[in-house]
Each structure stands twice: as structure tokens, then as C-alpha cells.
Backbone as XML, in Angstrom:
<?xml version="1.0"?>
<chain id="A" units="angstrom">
  <residue number="1" name="MET">
    <atom name="N" x="-14.425" y="70.923" z="15.906"/>
    <atom name="CA" x="-14.733" y="69.997" z="16.974"/>
    <atom name="C" x="-13.660" y="68.906" z="17.031"/>
  </residue>
  <residue number="2" name="LYS">
    <atom name="N" x="-13.185" y="68.622" z="18.215"/>
    <atom name="CA" x="-12.155" y="67.599" z="18.396"/>
    <atom name="C" x="-12.812" y="66.263" z="18.713"/>
  </residue>
  <residue number="3" name="HIS">
    <atom name="N" x="-12.195" y="65.214" z="18.202"/>
    <atom name="CA" x="-12.658" y="63.856" z="18.479"/>
    <atom name="C" x="-11.619" y="63.159" z="19.334"/>
  </residue>
  <residue number="4" name="ILE">
    <atom name="N" x="-12.066" y="62.458" z="20.308"/>
    <atom name="CA" x="-11.166" y="61.686" z="21.154"/>
    <atom name="C" x="-11.383" y="60.214" z="20.829"/>
  </residue>
  <residue number="5" name="ILE">
    <atom name="N" x="-10.281" y="59.558" z="20.512"/>
    <atom name="CA" x="-10.334" y="58.133" z="20.199"/>
    <atom name="C" x="-9.540" y="57.404" z="21.266"/>
  </residue>
  <residue number="6" name="LYS">
    <atom name="N" x="-10.150" y="56.435" z="21.869"/>
    <atom name="CA" x="-9.454" y="55.636" z="22.872"/>
    <atom name="C" x="-9.146" y="54.273" z="22.266"/>
  </residue>
  <residue number="7" name="ALA">
    <atom name="N" x="-7.932" y="53.821" z="22.504"/>
    <atom name="CA" x="-7.518" y="52.519" z="21.990"/>
    <atom name="C" x="-6.592" y="51.865" z="23.000"/>
  </residue>
  <residue number="8" name="THR">
    <atom name="N" x="-6.526" y="50.577" z="22.920"/>
    <atom name="CA" x="-5.643" y="49.831" z="23.803"/>
    <atom name="C" x="-4.588" y="49.135" z="22.947"/>
  </residue>
  <residue number="9" name="TYR">
    <atom name="N" x="-3.328" y="49.391" z="23.288"/>
    <atom name="CA" x="-2.208" y="48.792" z="22.575"/>
    <atom name="C" x="-1.277" y="48.129" z="23.571"/>
  </residue>
  <residue number="10" name="THR">
    <atom name="N" x="-0.616" y="47.090" z="23.109"/>
    <atom name="CA" x="0.447" y="46.521" z="23.925"/>
    <atom name="C" x="1.633" y="47.476" z="23.850"/>
  </residue>
  <residue number="11" name="ASP">
    <atom name="N" x="2.572" y="47.300" z="24.737"/>
    <atom name="CA" x="3.782" y="48.113" z="24.734"/>
    <atom name="C" x="4.473" y="48.037" z="23.373"/>
  </residue>
  <residue number="12" name="GLN">
    <atom name="N" x="4.588" y="46.828" z="22.860"/>
    <atom name="CA" x="5.270" y="46.603" z="21.591"/>
    <atom name="C" x="4.515" y="47.267" z="20.434"/>
  </residue>
  <residue number="13" name="GLU">
    <atom name="N" x="3.187" y="47.170" z="20.420"/>
    <atom name="CA" x="2.397" y="47.800" z="19.364"/>
    <atom name="C" x="2.540" y="49.323" z="19.403"/>
  </residue>
  <residue number="14" name="PHE">
    <atom name="N" x="2.509" y="49.891" z="20.599"/>
    <atom name="CA" x="2.636" y="51.329" z="20.752"/>
    <atom name="C" x="4.009" y="51.810" z="20.284"/>
  </residue>
  <residue number="15" name="ARG">
    <atom name="N" x="5.041" y="51.082" z="20.655"/>
    <atom name="CA" x="6.392" y="51.442" z="20.224"/>
    <atom name="C" x="6.515" y="51.390" z="18.695"/>
  </residue>
  <residue number="16" name="GLN">
    <atom name="N" x="5.898" y="50.400" z="18.075"/>
    <atom name="CA" x="5.945" y="50.264" z="16.614"/>
    <atom name="C" x="5.232" y="51.434" z="15.947"/>
  </residue>
  <residue number="17" name="ILE">
    <atom name="N" x="4.103" y="51.852" z="16.476"/>
    <atom name="CA" x="3.369" y="52.993" z="15.920"/>
    <atom name="C" x="4.221" y="54.249" z="16.005"/>
  </residue>
  <residue number="18" name="ILE">
    <atom name="N" x="4.824" y="54.488" z="17.164"/>
    <atom name="CA" x="5.676" y="55.663" z="17.346"/>
    <atom name="C" x="6.865" y="55.595" z="16.394"/>
  </residue>
  <residue number="19" name="ARG">
    <atom name="N" x="7.498" y="54.425" z="16.293"/>
    <atom name="CA" x="8.661" y="54.231" z="15.420"/>
    <atom name="C" x="8.303" y="54.570" z="13.971"/>
  </residue>
  <residue number="20" name="GLU">
    <atom name="N" x="7.158" y="54.086" z="13.503"/>
    <atom name="CA" x="6.729" y="54.339" z="12.132"/>
    <atom name="C" x="6.448" y="55.816" z="11.893"/>
  </residue>
  <residue number="21" name="GLU">
    <atom name="N" x="5.821" y="56.472" z="12.853"/>
    <atom name="CA" x="5.519" y="57.903" z="12.710"/>
    <atom name="C" x="6.792" y="58.745" z="12.702"/>
  </residue>
  <residue number="22" name="VAL">
    <atom name="N" x="7.718" y="58.442" z="13.591"/>
    <atom name="CA" x="8.979" y="59.187" z="13.636"/>
    <atom name="C" x="9.740" y="58.977" z="12.332"/>
  </residue>
  <residue number="23" name="GLN">
    <atom name="N" x="9.775" y="57.754" z="11.847"/>
    <atom name="CA" x="10.476" y="57.463" z="10.607"/>
    <atom name="C" x="9.835" y="58.213" z="9.448"/>
  </residue>
  <residue number="24" name="ALA">
    <atom name="N" x="8.514" y="58.266" z="9.388"/>
    <atom name="CA" x="7.823" y="58.994" z="8.323"/>
    <atom name="C" x="8.153" y="60.483" z="8.355"/>
  </residue>
  <residue number="25" name="VAL">
    <atom name="N" x="8.173" y="61.067" z="9.545"/>
    <atom name="CA" x="8.504" y="62.497" z="9.674"/>
    <atom name="C" x="9.942" y="62.753" z="9.241"/>
  </residue>
  <residue number="26" name="LEU">
    <atom name="N" x="10.885" y="61.944" z="9.711"/>
    <atom name="CA" x="12.292" y="62.130" z="9.354"/>
    <atom name="C" x="12.521" y="61.956" z="7.852"/>
  </residue>
  <residue number="27" name="ASN">
    <atom name="N" x="11.871" y="60.974" z="7.267"/>
    <atom name="CA" x="12.055" y="60.715" z="5.844"/>
    <atom name="C" x="11.383" y="61.768" z="4.970"/>
  </residue>
  <residue number="28" name="ALA">
    <atom name="N" x="10.470" y="62.567" z="5.527"/>
    <atom name="CA" x="9.803" y="63.626" z="4.780"/>
    <atom name="C" x="10.622" y="64.912" z="4.735"/>
  </residue>
  <residue number="29" name="ILE">
    <atom name="N" x="11.696" y="64.993" z="5.517"/>
    <atom name="CA" x="12.539" y="66.191" z="5.536"/>
    <atom name="C" x="13.389" y="66.206" z="4.275"/>
  </residue>
  <residue number="30" name="PRO">
    <atom name="N" x="13.280" y="67.293" z="3.471"/>
    <atom name="CA" x="14.066" y="67.372" z="2.236"/>
    <atom name="C" x="15.568" y="67.278" z="2.521"/>
  </residue>
  <residue number="31" name="GLY">
    <atom name="N" x="16.250" y="66.481" z="1.728"/>
    <atom name="CA" x="17.694" y="66.338" z="1.868"/>
    <atom name="C" x="18.120" y="65.366" z="2.951"/>
  </residue>
  <residue number="32" name="MET">
    <atom name="N" x="17.186" y="64.900" z="3.740"/>
    <atom name="CA" x="17.510" y="63.966" z="4.820"/>
    <atom name="C" x="17.623" y="62.568" z="4.222"/>
  </residue>
  <residue number="33" name="PRO">
    <atom name="N" x="18.737" y="61.883" z="4.464"/>
    <atom name="CA" x="18.849" y="60.522" z="3.927"/>
    <atom name="C" x="17.793" y="59.618" z="4.555"/>
  </residue>
  <residue number="34" name="THR">
    <atom name="N" x="17.309" y="58.679" z="3.769"/>
    <atom name="CA" x="16.319" y="57.732" z="4.275"/>
    <atom name="C" x="16.972" y="56.874" z="5.342"/>
  </residue>
  <residue number="35" name="ILE">
    <atom name="N" x="16.316" y="56.773" z="6.480"/>
    <atom name="CA" x="16.873" y="55.971" z="7.557"/>
    <atom name="C" x="15.888" y="54.886" z="7.960"/>
  </residue>
  <residue number="36" name="GLU">
    <atom name="N" x="16.409" y="53.842" z="8.479"/>
    <atom name="CA" x="15.603" y="52.759" z="9.014"/>
    <atom name="C" x="15.798" y="52.752" z="10.512"/>
  </residue>
  <residue number="37" name="ILE">
    <atom name="N" x="14.767" y="53.125" z="11.241"/>
    <atom name="CA" x="14.866" y="53.226" z="12.694"/>
    <atom name="C" x="14.997" y="51.850" z="13.342"/>
  </residue>
  <residue number="38" name="ASP">
    <atom name="N" x="14.441" y="50.845" z="12.707"/>
    <atom name="CA" x="14.412" y="49.522" z="13.327"/>
    <atom name="C" x="15.776" y="48.839" z="13.393"/>
  </residue>
  <residue number="39" name="GLU">
    <atom name="N" x="16.729" y="49.299" z="12.599"/>
    <atom name="CA" x="18.028" y="48.625" z="12.586"/>
    <atom name="C" x="18.783" y="48.902" z="13.885"/>
  </residue>
  <residue number="40" name="PRO">
    <atom name="N" x="19.184" y="47.862" z="14.573"/>
    <atom name="CA" x="19.914" y="48.081" z="15.829"/>
    <atom name="C" x="21.324" y="48.601" z="15.570"/>
  </residue>
  <residue number="41" name="LEU">
    <atom name="N" x="21.815" y="49.377" z="16.503"/>
    <atom name="CA" x="23.184" y="49.865" z="16.439"/>
    <atom name="C" x="24.095" y="48.849" z="17.118"/>
  </residue>
  <residue number="42" name="ILE">
    <atom name="N" x="25.314" y="48.739" z="16.608"/>
    <atom name="CA" x="26.266" y="47.801" z="17.206"/>
    <atom name="C" x="27.422" y="48.595" z="17.820"/>
  </residue>
  <residue number="43" name="THR">
    <atom name="N" x="28.059" y="47.990" z="18.787"/>
    <atom name="CA" x="29.150" y="48.635" z="19.528"/>
    <atom name="C" x="30.467" y="48.536" z="18.757"/>
  </residue>
  <residue number="44" name="VAL">
    <atom name="N" x="31.465" y="49.225" z="19.254"/>
    <atom name="CA" x="32.809" y="49.153" z="18.671"/>
    <atom name="C" x="33.312" y="47.717" z="18.716"/>
  </residue>
  <residue number="45" name="GLU">
    <atom name="N" x="33.092" y="47.047" z="19.833"/>
    <atom name="CA" x="33.553" y="45.660" z="19.967"/>
    <atom name="C" x="32.906" y="44.774" z="18.906"/>
  </residue>
  <residue number="46" name="GLN">
    <atom name="N" x="31.590" y="44.925" z="18.726"/>
    <atom name="CA" x="30.880" y="44.105" z="17.740"/>
    <atom name="C" x="31.346" y="44.425" z="16.322"/>
  </residue>
  <residue number="47" name="ALA">
    <atom name="N" x="31.495" y="45.719" z="16.021"/>
    <atom name="CA" x="31.941" y="46.122" z="14.688"/>
    <atom name="C" x="33.353" y="45.621" z="14.411"/>
  </residue>
  <residue number="48" name="ALA">
    <atom name="N" x="34.241" y="45.758" z="15.392"/>
    <atom name="CA" x="35.619" y="45.296" z="15.227"/>
    <atom name="C" x="35.650" y="43.802" z="14.935"/>
  </residue>
  <residue number="49" name="GLU">
    <atom name="N" x="34.831" y="43.049" z="15.652"/>
    <atom name="CA" x="34.783" y="41.601" z="15.432"/>
    <atom name="C" x="34.275" y="41.280" z="14.028"/>
  </residue>
  <residue number="50" name="LYS">
    <atom name="N" x="33.196" y="41.941" z="13.605"/>
    <atom name="CA" x="32.626" y="41.671" z="12.284"/>
    <atom name="C" x="33.569" y="42.089" z="11.162"/>
  </residue>
  <residue number="51" name="LEU">
    <atom name="N" x="34.308" y="43.192" z="11.385"/>
    <atom name="CA" x="35.218" y="43.695" z="10.359"/>
    <atom name="C" x="36.609" y="43.079" z="10.452"/>
  </residue>
  <residue number="52" name="ASN">
    <atom name="N" x="36.824" y="42.269" z="11.488"/>
    <atom name="CA" x="38.116" y="41.635" z="11.723"/>
    <atom name="C" x="39.219" y="42.689" z="11.897"/>
  </residue>
  <residue number="53" name="LEU">
    <atom name="N" x="38.894" y="43.709" z="12.729"/>
    <atom name="CA" x="39.832" y="44.787" z="13.034"/>
    <atom name="C" x="40.062" y="44.863" z="14.538"/>
  </residue>
  <residue number="54" name="VAL">
    <atom name="N" x="41.175" y="45.457" z="14.912"/>
    <atom name="CA" x="41.444" y="45.755" z="16.311"/>
    <atom name="C" x="40.632" y="47.001" z="16.665"/>
  </residue>
  <residue number="55" name="LYS">
    <atom name="N" x="40.106" y="47.076" z="17.902"/>
    <atom name="CA" x="39.303" y="48.222" z="18.319"/>
    <atom name="C" x="40.039" y="49.544" z="18.107"/>
  </residue>
  <residue number="56" name="GLY">
    <atom name="N" x="41.337" y="49.570" z="18.394"/>
    <atom name="CA" x="42.113" y="50.797" z="18.225"/>
    <atom name="C" x="42.110" y="51.294" z="16.783"/>
  </residue>
  <residue number="57" name="THR">
    <atom name="N" x="42.190" y="50.366" z="15.836"/>
    <atom name="CA" x="42.142" y="50.730" z="14.415"/>
    <atom name="C" x="40.793" y="51.342" z="14.078"/>
  </residue>
  <residue number="58" name="LEU">
    <atom name="N" x="39.749" y="50.747" z="14.609"/>
    <atom name="CA" x="38.391" y="51.249" z="14.365"/>
    <atom name="C" x="38.227" y="52.658" z="14.953"/>
  </residue>
  <residue number="59" name="TYR">
    <atom name="N" x="38.719" y="52.881" z="16.163"/>
    <atom name="CA" x="38.661" y="54.214" z="16.775"/>
    <atom name="C" x="39.435" y="55.240" z="15.942"/>
  </residue>
  <residue number="60" name="ASN">
    <atom name="N" x="40.595" y="54.832" z="15.403"/>
    <atom name="CA" x="41.367" y="55.724" z="14.540"/>
    <atom name="C" x="40.573" y="56.095" z="13.287"/>
  </residue>
  <residue number="61" name="MET">
    <atom name="N" x="39.903" y="55.123" z="12.705"/>
    <atom name="CA" x="39.098" y="55.372" z="11.514"/>
    <atom name="C" x="37.943" y="56.324" z="11.826"/>
  </residue>
  <residue number="62" name="VAL">
    <atom name="N" x="37.360" y="56.170" z="13.007"/>
    <atom name="CA" x="36.277" y="57.057" z="13.437"/>
    <atom name="C" x="36.806" y="58.474" z="13.594"/>
  </residue>
  <residue number="63" name="SER">
    <atom name="N" x="37.938" y="58.625" z="14.263"/>
    <atom name="CA" x="38.491" y="59.963" z="14.516"/>
    <atom name="C" x="38.873" y="60.670" z="13.218"/>
  </residue>
  <residue number="64" name="GLN">
    <atom name="N" x="39.147" y="59.911" z="12.157"/>
    <atom name="CA" x="39.507" y="60.482" z="10.864"/>
    <atom name="C" x="38.308" y="60.524" z="9.910"/>
  </residue>
  <residue number="65" name="ASN">
    <atom name="N" x="37.129" y="60.197" z="10.435"/>
    <atom name="CA" x="35.886" y="60.166" z="9.631"/>
    <atom name="C" x="36.024" y="59.293" z="8.381"/>
  </residue>
  <residue number="66" name="LYS">
    <atom name="N" x="36.696" y="58.186" z="8.516"/>
    <atom name="CA" x="36.887" y="57.273" z="7.386"/>
    <atom name="C" x="35.828" y="56.177" z="7.341"/>
  </residue>
  <residue number="67" name="ILE">
    <atom name="N" x="34.971" y="56.129" z="8.338"/>
    <atom name="CA" x="33.989" y="55.059" z="8.443"/>
    <atom name="C" x="32.691" y="55.658" z="9.000"/>
  </residue>
  <residue number="68" name="PRO">
    <atom name="N" x="31.525" y="55.194" z="8.535"/>
    <atom name="CA" x="30.268" y="55.745" z="9.050"/>
    <atom name="C" x="30.020" y="55.299" z="10.498"/>
  </residue>
  <residue number="69" name="TYR">
    <atom name="N" x="29.651" y="56.256" z="11.344"/>
    <atom name="CA" x="29.426" y="55.937" z="12.757"/>
    <atom name="C" x="28.433" y="56.914" z="13.365"/>
  </residue>
  <residue number="70" name="TYR">
    <atom name="N" x="27.985" y="56.605" z="14.559"/>
    <atom name="CA" x="27.083" y="57.453" z="15.342"/>
    <atom name="C" x="27.680" y="57.599" z="16.732"/>
  </residue>
  <residue number="71" name="LYS">
    <atom name="N" x="27.321" y="58.674" z="17.393"/>
    <atom name="CA" x="27.766" y="58.858" z="18.772"/>
    <atom name="C" x="26.548" y="59.018" z="19.660"/>
  </residue>
  <residue number="72" name="SER">
    <atom name="N" x="26.601" y="58.371" z="20.783"/>
    <atom name="CA" x="25.603" y="58.528" z="21.829"/>
    <atom name="C" x="26.387" y="58.882" z="23.079"/>
  </residue>
  <residue number="73" name="GLY">
    <atom name="N" x="26.458" y="60.190" z="23.377"/>
    <atom name="CA" x="27.339" y="60.635" z="24.444"/>
    <atom name="C" x="28.768" y="60.384" z="23.999"/>
  </residue>
  <residue number="74" name="LYS">
    <atom name="N" x="29.509" y="59.630" z="24.778"/>
    <atom name="CA" x="30.889" y="59.284" z="24.409"/>
    <atom name="C" x="30.969" y="57.949" z="23.676"/>
  </residue>
  <residue number="75" name="LYS">
    <atom name="N" x="29.863" y="57.250" z="23.603"/>
    <atom name="CA" x="29.824" y="55.922" z="23.000"/>
    <atom name="C" x="29.761" y="56.009" z="21.469"/>
  </residue>
  <residue number="76" name="VAL">
    <atom name="N" x="30.609" y="55.243" z="20.801"/>
    <atom name="CA" x="30.615" y="55.163" z="19.336"/>
    <atom name="C" x="29.829" y="53.921" z="18.937"/>
  </residue>
  <residue number="77" name="LEU">
    <atom name="N" x="28.904" y="54.109" z="17.987"/>
    <atom name="CA" x="28.041" y="53.019" z="17.539"/>
    <atom name="C" x="28.016" y="52.980" z="16.012"/>
  </residue>
  <residue number="78" name="PHE">
    <atom name="N" x="27.599" y="51.846" z="15.473"/>
    <atom name="CA" x="27.566" y="51.650" z="14.033"/>
    <atom name="C" x="26.283" y="50.934" z="13.625"/>
  </residue>
  <residue number="79" name="LYS">
    <atom name="N" x="25.912" y="51.101" z="12.339"/>
    <atom name="CA" x="24.859" y="50.291" z="11.734"/>
    <atom name="C" x="25.562" y="49.312" z="10.811"/>
  </residue>
  <residue number="80" name="TRP">
    <atom name="N" x="25.278" y="48.033" z="10.978"/>
    <atom name="CA" x="25.958" y="47.030" z="10.185"/>
    <atom name="C" x="25.689" y="47.237" z="8.701"/>
  </residue>
  <residue number="81" name="SER">
    <atom name="N" x="24.481" y="47.633" z="8.321"/>
    <atom name="CA" x="24.161" y="47.828" z="6.898"/>
    <atom name="C" x="25.049" y="48.924" z="6.295"/>
  </residue>
  <residue number="82" name="GLU">
    <atom name="N" x="25.334" y="49.981" z="7.066"/>
    <atom name="CA" x="26.205" y="51.057" z="6.581"/>
    <atom name="C" x="27.653" y="50.592" z="6.488"/>
  </residue>
  <residue number="83" name="LEU">
    <atom name="N" x="28.060" y="49.747" z="7.420"/>
    <atom name="CA" x="29.422" y="49.207" z="7.357"/>
    <atom name="C" x="29.584" y="48.302" z="6.135"/>
  </residue>
  <residue number="84" name="GLU">
    <atom name="N" x="28.542" y="47.541" z="5.816"/>
    <atom name="CA" x="28.598" y="46.685" z="4.629"/>
    <atom name="C" x="28.739" y="47.526" z="3.361"/>
  </residue>
  <residue number="85" name="LYS">
    <atom name="N" x="27.956" y="48.609" z="3.267"/>
    <atom name="CA" x="28.046" y="49.506" z="2.099"/>
    <atom name="C" x="29.431" y="50.145" z="2.035"/>
  </residue>
  <residue number="86" name="TRP">
    <atom name="N" x="29.957" y="50.534" z="3.187"/>
    <atom name="CA" x="31.280" y="51.131" z="3.253"/>
    <atom name="C" x="32.341" y="50.140" z="2.764"/>
  </residue>
  <residue number="87" name="LEU">
    <atom name="N" x="32.218" y="48.876" z="3.193"/>
    <atom name="CA" x="33.173" y="47.846" z="2.755"/>
    <atom name="C" x="33.172" y="47.684" z="1.245"/>
  </residue>
  <residue number="88" name="VAL">
    <atom name="N" x="31.986" y="47.681" z="0.649"/>
    <atom name="CA" x="31.869" y="47.552" z="-0.800"/>
    <atom name="C" x="32.541" y="48.742" z="-1.479"/>
  </residue>
  <residue number="89" name="ALA">
    <atom name="N" x="32.300" y="49.945" z="-0.954"/>
    <atom name="CA" x="32.897" y="51.150" z="-1.543"/>
    <atom name="C" x="34.410" y="51.133" z="-1.405"/>
  </residue>
  <residue number="90" name="VAL">
    <atom name="N" x="34.921" y="50.708" z="-0.262"/>
    <atom name="CA" x="36.372" y="50.670" z="-0.026"/>
    <atom name="C" x="37.013" y="49.610" z="-0.899"/>
  </residue>
  <residue number="91" name="ASP">
    <atom name="N" x="36.355" y="48.462" z="-1.041"/>
    <atom name="CA" x="36.913" y="47.384" z="-1.882"/>
    <atom name="C" x="36.949" y="47.797" z="-3.354"/>
  </residue>
  <residue number="92" name="GLY">
    <atom name="N" x="36.045" y="48.699" z="-3.749"/>
    <atom name="CA" x="35.994" y="49.149" z="-5.133"/>
    <atom name="C" x="37.042" y="50.173" z="-5.495"/>
  </residue>
  <residue number="93" name="LYS">
    <atom name="N" x="37.766" y="50.699" z="-4.492"/>
    <atom name="CA" x="38.793" y="51.734" z="-4.762"/>
    <atom name="C" x="40.127" y="51.124" z="-5.073"/>
  </residue>
</chain>
């Protein structure tokens, strides 16, 4: 027998529930790195400014897979937390 539960959520509450469920499913996949869905992605311009690099240098690093990045269509995006970890690793070499 199926039960139907009706509830009222704000847009923000509903989005948070979906975000948590998607994150739980993704994190349950064996071998999948733990991800934080809530972290916003930053643009090439923002990353270049934070890293004190020219955009062209950043694009070169992306094309050579020397820096962690994401693609959305043709757009290159970054997570600041991953860039911070990358900086620590690069400084340690």
C-alpha cells in the first residue's frame, strides 16, 4: 500500500532537501570523491583575480590539466576550496 504525504515547503527549503538528497546519492557511489554541492563555482575571471594570474595563464593551465576545473558547456569554472588545496600542493613541490 502506498502512502501519500502532502507538505508545504518554501522554494529555498525544497531546494535544500533536493540538494541534500542528491549529495547523499553521489557520495554513496563507491570511488566517487566526496563533493559539497553547496559550494559555488567561480569564473575564470574570479579565479584569476584570487590567484593573481592573468586569464590566459589560467586557460593554459586548464588546457594542460594542471589545475582542478569544471566545464559547463564552453565555460570553465572552479571551486575555490579545490584551488586552495591545489595551491598548497604546488607550494609543497
